[in-house]
């Protein structure tokens, strides 16, 4: 069985400060990990994914994520937060990039205050 | 280039009724997955269709069924609706053999189903 956990329901940061949204995973075999963002009344938007290779993955809108195999973590990061980054963020994992089902965490609400 | 299109956007049904939700995948995509997102939770995988067949299924009862058409569009059918089926239903499309690191699933905006 595979699972993804987002230990924080909410993260608050000040604009301009670095942000981190945490994710840990339990996936059999080689993990395929994703981050998505969801704005109110909208579907999920893809930010980035880890398949293999470099542990630091760069994605859309200046976001990046660090894959840490020993800690089974895949935290989302951004060096300087914007108010417009405020949204609901989901981490997801699976055993295949596209052909397999993805297991999503319950989401973390990011609030960036001016 | 149109993304994933879902219809209807909102729907209200009565307990025991049946509902059909529709999804048109992003142009060029061949795989459609359906997810149920209850309020305050992450999406949960229902099933995935490729080449007009159900390829994988999550932990959902047989009341949930689907179909994929030759043009890759898909329908999700739910029979004997329960109050607990109220949720946002998301459709996601992808290209099954896509190894591009810059893309994941493309999600639609969802259908908000309310069962009363």
PDB file of C-alpha atoms in Angstrom:
ATOM      1  CA  UNK A   1       0.000   0.000   0.000  1.00  0.00           C
ATOM      2  CA  UNK A   2       1.201   3.485  -0.708  1.00  0.00           C
ATOM      3  CA  UNK A   3       0.513   6.587   1.316  1.00  0.00           C
ATOM      4  CA  UNK A   4       1.374  10.239   1.325  1.00  0.00           C
ATOM      5  CA  UNK A   5       1.212  12.463   4.381  1.00  0.00           C
ATOM      6  CA  UNK A   6       1.187  16.216   4.699  1.00  0.00           C
ATOM      7  CA  UNK A   7       1.758  16.817   8.406  1.00  0.00           C
ATOM      8  CA  UNK A   8       0.700  20.464   8.401  1.00  0.00           C
ATOM      9  CA  UNK A   9      -2.858  21.527   7.649  1.00  0.00           C
ATOM     10  CA  UNK A  10      -1.788  25.149   7.385  1.00  0.00           C
ATOM     11  CA  UNK A  11       1.422  27.065   6.768  1.00  0.00           C
ATOM     12  CA  UNK A  12       1.680  30.819   7.244  1.00  0.00           C
ATOM     13  CA  UNK A  13       4.590  32.873   5.943  1.00  0.00           C
ATOM     14  CA  UNK A  14       5.289  36.526   5.314  1.00  0.00           C
ATOM     15  CA  UNK A  15       5.722  37.746   1.776  1.00  0.00           C
ATOM     16  CA  UNK A  16       9.357  37.643   0.730  1.00  0.00           C
ATOM     17  CA  UNK A  17      10.270  34.923   3.210  1.00  0.00           C
ATOM     18  CA  UNK A  18      11.151  31.382   2.161  1.00  0.00           C
ATOM     19  CA  UNK A  19       8.394  28.800   2.376  1.00  0.00           C
ATOM     20  CA  UNK A  20       8.370  25.068   2.931  1.00  0.00           C
ATOM     21  CA  UNK A  21       5.388  22.744   2.641  1.00  0.00           C
ATOM     22  CA  UNK A  22       6.145  19.295   3.977  1.00  0.00           C
ATOM     23  CA  UNK A  23       5.361  15.889   2.510  1.00  0.00           C
ATOM     24  CA  UNK A  24       6.394  12.378   3.488  1.00  0.00           C
ATOM     25  CA  UNK A  25       5.682   9.256   1.518  1.00  0.00           C
ATOM     26  CA  UNK A  26       5.479   5.529   1.754  1.00  0.00           C
ATOM     27  CA  UNK A  27       5.590   4.040  -1.729  1.00  0.00           C
ATOM     28  CA  UNK A  28       6.813   0.623  -2.714  1.00  0.00           C
ATOM     29  CA  UNK A  29       9.576   0.502  -5.268  1.00  0.00           C
ATOM     30  CA  UNK A  30      10.852   3.645  -6.909  1.00  0.00           C
ATOM     31  CA  UNK A  31       8.551   6.505  -5.969  1.00  0.00           C
ATOM     32  CA  UNK A  32       7.052   8.941  -8.414  1.00  0.00           C
ATOM     33  CA  UNK A  33       6.153  12.083  -6.506  1.00  0.00           C
ATOM     34  CA  UNK A  34       4.182  15.151  -7.510  1.00  0.00           C
ATOM     35  CA  UNK A  35       3.119  18.523  -6.197  1.00  0.00           C
ATOM     36  CA  UNK A  36      -0.098  20.184  -7.287  1.00  0.00           C
ATOM     37  CA  UNK A  37      -1.722  23.492  -6.353  1.00  0.00           C
ATOM     38  CA  UNK A  38      -5.450  24.124  -6.130  1.00  0.00           C
ATOM     39  CA  UNK A  39      -7.048  27.556  -6.170  1.00  0.00           C
ATOM     40  CA  UNK A  40     -10.646  28.033  -4.985  1.00  0.00           C
ATOM     41  CA  UNK A  41     -13.227  26.489  -7.316  1.00  0.00           C
ATOM     42  CA  UNK A  42     -10.510  25.306  -9.650  1.00  0.00           C
ATOM     43  CA  UNK A  43      -8.970  21.985 -10.552  1.00  0.00           C
ATOM     44  CA  UNK A  44      -5.473  20.995  -9.568  1.00  0.00           C
ATOM     45  CA  UNK A  45      -2.522  22.512 -11.389  1.00  0.00           C
ATOM     46  CA  UNK A  46       0.693  20.562 -11.815  1.00  0.00           C
ATOM     47  CA  UNK A  47       3.776  22.150 -10.223  1.00  0.00           C
ATOM     48  CA  UNK A  48       6.516  19.543 -10.492  1.00  0.00           C
ATOM     49  CA  UNK A  49       7.335  15.862 -10.288  1.00  0.00           C
ATOM     50  CA  UNK A  50      10.180  13.601  -9.279  1.00  0.00           C
ATOM     51  CA  UNK A  51      10.818  10.484 -11.292  1.00  0.00           C
ATOM     52  CA  UNK A  52      14.503   9.798 -10.910  1.00  0.00           C
ATOM     53  CA  UNK A  53      17.799  11.643 -11.054  1.00  0.00           C
ATOM     54  CA  UNK A  54      18.564  14.900  -9.294  1.00  0.00           C
ATOM     55  CA  UNK A  55      17.107  15.161  -5.826  1.00  0.00           C
ATOM     56  CA  UNK A  56      16.262  18.837  -6.348  1.00  0.00           C
ATOM     57  CA  UNK A  57      13.394  19.234  -8.795  1.00  0.00           C
ATOM     58  CA  UNK A  58      12.527  22.625 -10.230  1.00  0.00           C
ATOM     59  CA  UNK A  59       8.970  23.359 -11.265  1.00  0.00           C
ATOM     60  CA  UNK A  60       6.503  26.051 -12.197  1.00  0.00           C
ATOM     61  CA  UNK A  61       6.193  29.534 -10.635  1.00  0.00           C
ATOM     62  CA  UNK A  62       9.617  29.336  -8.936  1.00  0.00           C
ATOM     63  CA  UNK A  63       8.769  26.292  -6.819  1.00  0.00           C
ATOM     64  CA  UNK A  64      11.176  23.456  -6.216  1.00  0.00           C
ATOM     65  CA  UNK A  65      11.094  20.257  -4.213  1.00  0.00           C
ATOM     66  CA  UNK A  66      13.777  18.223  -2.555  1.00  0.00           C
ATOM     67  CA  UNK A  67      13.581  14.447  -2.669  1.00  0.00           C
ATOM     68  CA  UNK A  68      15.166  12.821   0.372  1.00  0.00           C
ATOM     69  CA  UNK A  69      15.166   9.038   0.196  1.00  0.00           C
ATOM     70  CA  UNK A  70      16.532   8.433   3.701  1.00  0.00           C
ATOM     71  CA  UNK A  71      13.845  10.620   5.262  1.00  0.00           C
ATOM     72  CA  UNK A  72      11.171   9.567   2.727  1.00  0.00           C
ATOM     73  CA  UNK A  73      10.324  13.203   2.236  1.00  0.00           C
ATOM     74  CA  UNK A  74       9.523  15.435  -0.706  1.00  0.00           C
ATOM     75  CA  UNK A  75       9.157  18.946   0.692  1.00  0.00           C
ATOM     76  CA  UNK A  76       8.023  21.811  -1.523  1.00  0.00           C
ATOM     77  CA  UNK A  77      10.054  24.998  -1.285  1.00  0.00           C
ATOM     78  CA  UNK A  78      10.248  28.502  -2.656  1.00  0.00           C
ATOM     79  CA  UNK A  79      12.978  31.011  -1.788  1.00  0.00           C
ATOM     80  CA  UNK A  80      10.704  34.060  -1.677  1.00  0.00           C
ATOM     81  CA  UNK A  81       6.952  33.721  -1.150  1.00  0.00           C
ATOM     82  CA  UNK A  82       4.369  35.860  -2.931  1.00  0.00           C
ATOM     83  CA  UNK A  83       0.869  36.718  -1.722  1.00  0.00           C
ATOM     84  CA  UNK A  84      -0.392  35.097  -4.926  1.00  0.00           C
ATOM     85  CA  UNK A  85       1.131  31.773  -3.785  1.00  0.00           C
ATOM     86  CA  UNK A  86      -1.654  31.489  -1.200  1.00  0.00           C
ATOM     87  CA  UNK A  87      -3.564  28.342  -2.115  1.00  0.00           C
ATOM     88  CA  UNK A  88      -4.088  24.683  -1.235  1.00  0.00           C
ATOM     89  CA  UNK A  89      -1.122  22.441  -2.018  1.00  0.00           C
ATOM     90  CA  UNK A  90      -1.258  18.692  -2.534  1.00  0.00           C
ATOM     91  CA  UNK A  91       1.525  16.175  -2.545  1.00  0.00           C
ATOM     92  CA  UNK A  92       0.879  12.956  -4.456  1.00  0.00           C
ATOM     93  CA  UNK A  93       2.748   9.743  -5.020  1.00  0.00           C
ATOM     94  CA  UNK A  94       2.503   6.623  -7.082  1.00  0.00           C
ATOM     95  CA  UNK A  95       4.345   3.771  -8.643  1.00  0.00           C
ATOM     96  CA  UNK A  96       4.209   5.046 -12.177  1.00  0.00           C
ATOM     97  CA  UNK A  97       4.363   8.441 -13.800  1.00  0.00           C
ATOM     98  CA  UNK A  98       1.127   8.296 -15.708  1.00  0.00           C
ATOM     99  CA  UNK A  99      -0.295   4.841 -16.000  1.00  0.00           C
ATOM    100  CA  UNK A 100      -0.792   4.220 -12.312  1.00  0.00           C
ATOM    101  CA  UNK A 101      -3.080   5.707  -9.749  1.00  0.00           C
ATOM    102  CA  UNK A 102      -1.805   8.513  -7.581  1.00  0.00           C
ATOM    103  CA  UNK A 103      -2.311   8.736  -3.850  1.00  0.00           C
ATOM    104  CA  UNK A 104      -2.840  12.271  -2.612  1.00  0.00           C
ATOM    105  CA  UNK A 105      -2.183  13.808   0.763  1.00  0.00           C
ATOM    106  CA  UNK A 106      -4.950  15.773   2.444  1.00  0.00           C
ATOM    107  CA  UNK A 107      -3.473  19.091   1.451  1.00  0.00           C
ATOM    108  CA  UNK A 108      -1.788  22.045   3.132  1.00  0.00           C
ATOM    109  CA  UNK A 109      -3.254  25.516   3.016  1.00  0.00           C
ATOM    110  CA  UNK A 110      -0.533  28.062   2.408  1.00  0.00           C
ATOM    111  CA  UNK A 111      -1.234  31.651   3.432  1.00  0.00           C
ATOM    112  CA  UNK A 112       1.266  34.321   2.484  1.00  0.00           C
ATOM    113  CA  UNK A 113       0.703  37.587   4.309  1.00  0.00           C
ATOM    114  CA  UNK A 114       1.846  40.943   2.926  1.00  0.00           C
TER     115      UNK A 114
ATOM    116  CA  UNK B   1      -5.147  24.287 -26.863  1.00  0.00           C
ATOM    117  CA  UNK B   2      -8.069  23.326 -24.673  1.00  0.00           C
ATOM    118  CA  UNK B   3      -7.328  21.699 -21.380  1.00  0.00           C
ATOM    119  CA  UNK B   4      -9.562  19.160 -19.673  1.00  0.00           C
ATOM    120  CA  UNK B   5     -13.251  19.998 -19.924  1.00  0.00           C
ATOM    121  CA  UNK B   6     -15.806  18.643 -17.474  1.00  0.00           C
ATOM    122  CA  UNK B   7     -19.577  18.924 -17.529  1.00  0.00           C
ATOM    123  CA  UNK B   8     -21.729  19.861 -15.823  1.00  0.00           C
ATOM    124  CA  UNK B   9     -19.984  22.170 -13.369  1.00  0.00           C
ATOM    125  CA  UNK B  10     -22.606  21.735 -10.685  1.00  0.00           C
ATOM    126  CA  UNK B  11     -25.278  19.125 -10.112  1.00  0.00           C
ATOM    127  CA  UNK B  12     -27.878  18.434  -7.451  1.00  0.00           C
ATOM    128  CA  UNK B  13     -29.367  14.952  -7.218  1.00  0.00           C
ATOM    129  CA  UNK B  14     -31.654  13.111  -4.855  1.00  0.00           C
ATOM    130  CA  UNK B  15     -30.600  10.065  -2.866  1.00  0.00           C
ATOM    131  CA  UNK B  16     -31.105   6.884  -4.899  1.00  0.00           C
ATOM    132  CA  UNK B  17     -30.857   8.584  -8.273  1.00  0.00           C
ATOM    133  CA  UNK B  18     -28.216   7.967 -10.912  1.00  0.00           C
ATOM    134  CA  UNK B  19     -25.790  10.533 -12.315  1.00  0.00           C
ATOM    135  CA  UNK B  20     -23.475  10.767 -15.328  1.00  0.00           C
ATOM    136  CA  UNK B  21     -20.497  13.105 -15.396  1.00  0.00           C
ATOM    137  CA  UNK B  22     -18.541  13.850 -18.537  1.00  0.00           C
ATOM    138  CA  UNK B  23     -14.921  14.617 -19.325  1.00  0.00           C
ATOM    139  CA  UNK B  24     -13.067  15.629 -22.462  1.00  0.00           C
ATOM    140  CA  UNK B  25      -9.314  15.168 -22.074  1.00  0.00           C
ATOM    141  CA  UNK B  26      -6.635  17.593 -23.117  1.00  0.00           C
ATOM    142  CA  UNK B  27      -5.844  17.405 -26.810  1.00  0.00           C
ATOM    143  CA  UNK B  28      -3.253  14.699 -27.436  1.00  0.00           C
ATOM    144  CA  UNK B  29      -3.895  12.827 -24.207  1.00  0.00           C
ATOM    145  CA  UNK B  30      -5.085   9.227 -24.268  1.00  0.00           C
ATOM    146  CA  UNK B  31      -5.657   8.361 -20.620  1.00  0.00           C
ATOM    147  CA  UNK B  32      -8.407   9.580 -18.315  1.00  0.00           C
ATOM    148  CA  UNK B  33      -8.494   9.187 -14.548  1.00  0.00           C
ATOM    149  CA  UNK B  34     -11.338  10.068 -12.235  1.00  0.00           C
ATOM    150  CA  UNK B  35     -10.949  11.309  -8.674  1.00  0.00           C
ATOM    151  CA  UNK B  36     -13.390  12.097  -5.879  1.00  0.00           C
ATOM    152  CA  UNK B  37     -12.483  15.014  -3.634  1.00  0.00           C
ATOM    153  CA  UNK B  38     -14.557  15.329  -0.495  1.00  0.00           C
ATOM    154  CA  UNK B  39     -14.578  18.624   1.341  1.00  0.00           C
ATOM    155  CA  UNK B  40     -11.319  19.191   3.202  1.00  0.00           C
ATOM    156  CA  UNK B  41      -9.638  16.108   1.791  1.00  0.00           C
ATOM    157  CA  UNK B  42      -7.280  15.228  -0.994  1.00  0.00           C
ATOM    158  CA  UNK B  43      -8.536  13.634  -4.187  1.00  0.00           C
ATOM    159  CA  UNK B  44      -9.119   9.899  -4.036  1.00  0.00           C
ATOM    160  CA  UNK B  45      -8.542   7.758  -7.096  1.00  0.00           C
ATOM    161  CA  UNK B  46     -11.673   6.133  -8.516  1.00  0.00           C
ATOM    162  CA  UNK B  47     -10.429   4.531 -11.741  1.00  0.00           C
ATOM    163  CA  UNK B  48      -8.416   5.073 -14.876  1.00  0.00           C
ATOM    164  CA  UNK B  49      -9.307   4.419 -18.511  1.00  0.00           C
ATOM    165  CA  UNK B  50      -6.977   3.747 -21.382  1.00  0.00           C
ATOM    166  CA  UNK B  51      -7.834   2.284 -24.783  1.00  0.00           C
ATOM    167  CA  UNK B  52     -11.503   2.243 -23.750  1.00  0.00           C
ATOM    168  CA  UNK B  53     -10.845  -0.142 -20.880  1.00  0.00           C
ATOM    169  CA  UNK B  54     -10.714   0.310 -17.134  1.00  0.00           C
ATOM    170  CA  UNK B  55      -7.057  -0.242 -16.287  1.00  0.00           C
ATOM    171  CA  UNK B  56      -6.879   0.458 -12.578  1.00  0.00           C
ATOM    172  CA  UNK B  57      -9.446   0.953  -9.873  1.00  0.00           C
ATOM    173  CA  UNK B  58      -9.380   2.445  -6.412  1.00  0.00           C
ATOM    174  CA  UNK B  59     -11.442   1.406  -3.404  1.00  0.00           C
ATOM    175  CA  UNK B  60     -14.830   2.410  -4.724  1.00  0.00           C
ATOM    176  CA  UNK B  61     -17.949   0.211  -4.931  1.00  0.00           C
ATOM    177  CA  UNK B  62     -19.432  -1.102  -8.141  1.00  0.00           C
ATOM    178  CA  UNK B  63     -21.974   1.711  -8.039  1.00  0.00           C
ATOM    179  CA  UNK B  64     -19.192   3.733  -9.625  1.00  0.00           C
ATOM    180  CA  UNK B  65     -18.641   2.812 -13.250  1.00  0.00           C
ATOM    181  CA  UNK B  66     -17.207   4.480 -16.282  1.00  0.00           C
ATOM    182  CA  UNK B  67     -16.625   4.441 -19.944  1.00  0.00           C
ATOM    183  CA  UNK B  68     -14.090   5.769 -22.392  1.00  0.00           C
ATOM    184  CA  UNK B  69     -15.032   6.515 -25.973  1.00  0.00           C
ATOM    185  CA  UNK B  70     -12.896   6.188 -29.128  1.00  0.00           C
ATOM    186  CA  UNK B  71     -12.220   9.949 -29.041  1.00  0.00           C
ATOM    187  CA  UNK B  72     -10.722   9.466 -25.523  1.00  0.00           C
ATOM    188  CA  UNK B  73     -13.541  11.298 -23.758  1.00  0.00           C
ATOM    189  CA  UNK B  74     -14.954   9.618 -20.705  1.00  0.00           C
ATOM    190  CA  UNK B  75     -18.019   9.327 -18.511  1.00  0.00           C
ATOM    191  CA  UNK B  76     -18.343   8.564 -14.838  1.00  0.00           C
ATOM    192  CA  UNK B  77     -21.617   6.980 -13.747  1.00  0.00           C
ATOM    193  CA  UNK B  78     -22.760   6.668 -10.178  1.00  0.00           C
ATOM    194  CA  UNK B  79     -25.859   4.608  -9.365  1.00  0.00           C
ATOM    195  CA  UNK B  80     -28.006   4.599  -6.242  1.00  0.00           C
ATOM    196  CA  UNK B  81     -26.580   7.868  -4.983  1.00  0.00           C
ATOM    197  CA  UNK B  82     -25.842   8.246  -1.284  1.00  0.00           C
ATOM    198  CA  UNK B  83     -25.475  11.431   0.704  1.00  0.00           C
ATOM    199  CA  UNK B  84     -21.789  10.533   1.112  1.00  0.00           C
ATOM    200  CA  UNK B  85     -21.273  10.728  -2.629  1.00  0.00           C
ATOM    201  CA  UNK B  86     -21.473  14.506  -2.392  1.00  0.00           C
ATOM    202  CA  UNK B  87     -18.063  15.744  -3.500  1.00  0.00           C
ATOM    203  CA  UNK B  88     -16.067  17.427  -6.215  1.00  0.00           C
ATOM    204  CA  UNK B  89     -15.386  14.933  -8.997  1.00  0.00           C
ATOM    205  CA  UNK B  90     -12.192  15.614 -10.876  1.00  0.00           C
ATOM    206  CA  UNK B  91     -11.140  14.272 -14.222  1.00  0.00           C
ATOM    207  CA  UNK B  92      -7.449  14.145 -15.089  1.00  0.00           C
ATOM    208  CA  UNK B  93      -5.917  13.312 -18.429  1.00  0.00           C
ATOM    209  CA  UNK B  94      -2.421  12.282 -19.400  1.00  0.00           C
ATOM    210  CA  UNK B  95      -0.418  10.625 -22.137  1.00  0.00           C
ATOM    211  CA  UNK B  96       0.341   7.150 -20.925  1.00  0.00           C
ATOM    212  CA  UNK B  97       3.854   7.000 -22.322  1.00  0.00           C
ATOM    213  CA  UNK B  98       4.807  10.597 -21.565  1.00  0.00           C
ATOM    214  CA  UNK B  99       8.213  10.793 -19.910  1.00  0.00           C
ATOM    215  CA  UNK B 100       8.404  14.599 -20.032  1.00  0.00           C
ATOM    216  CA  UNK B 101       9.512  15.812 -16.597  1.00  0.00           C
ATOM    217  CA  UNK B 102       7.639  19.073 -17.018  1.00  0.00           C
ATOM    218  CA  UNK B 103       4.152  17.605 -17.077  1.00  0.00           C
ATOM    219  CA  UNK B 104       1.919  15.585 -14.808  1.00  0.00           C
ATOM    220  CA  UNK B 105      -1.747  15.011 -15.023  1.00  0.00           C
ATOM    221  CA  UNK B 106      -3.869  17.822 -16.403  1.00  0.00           C
ATOM    222  CA  UNK B 107      -6.933  18.264 -14.241  1.00  0.00           C
ATOM    223  CA  UNK B 108     -10.293  19.705 -15.109  1.00  0.00           C
ATOM    224  CA  UNK B 109     -12.085  22.137 -12.808  1.00  0.00           C
ATOM    225  CA  UNK B 110     -14.396  19.399 -11.632  1.00  0.00           C
ATOM    226  CA  UNK B 111     -18.086  18.722 -11.217  1.00  0.00           C
ATOM    227  CA  UNK B 112     -19.550  19.621  -7.839  1.00  0.00           C
ATOM    228  CA  UNK B 113     -22.137  16.939  -7.028  1.00  0.00           C
ATOM    229  CA  UNK B 114     -24.544  17.505  -4.179  1.00  0.00           C
ATOM    230  CA  UNK B 115     -26.799  14.644  -3.086  1.00  0.00           C
ATOM    231  CA  UNK B 116     -29.821  15.654  -1.032  1.00  0.00           C
TER     232      UNK B 116
END
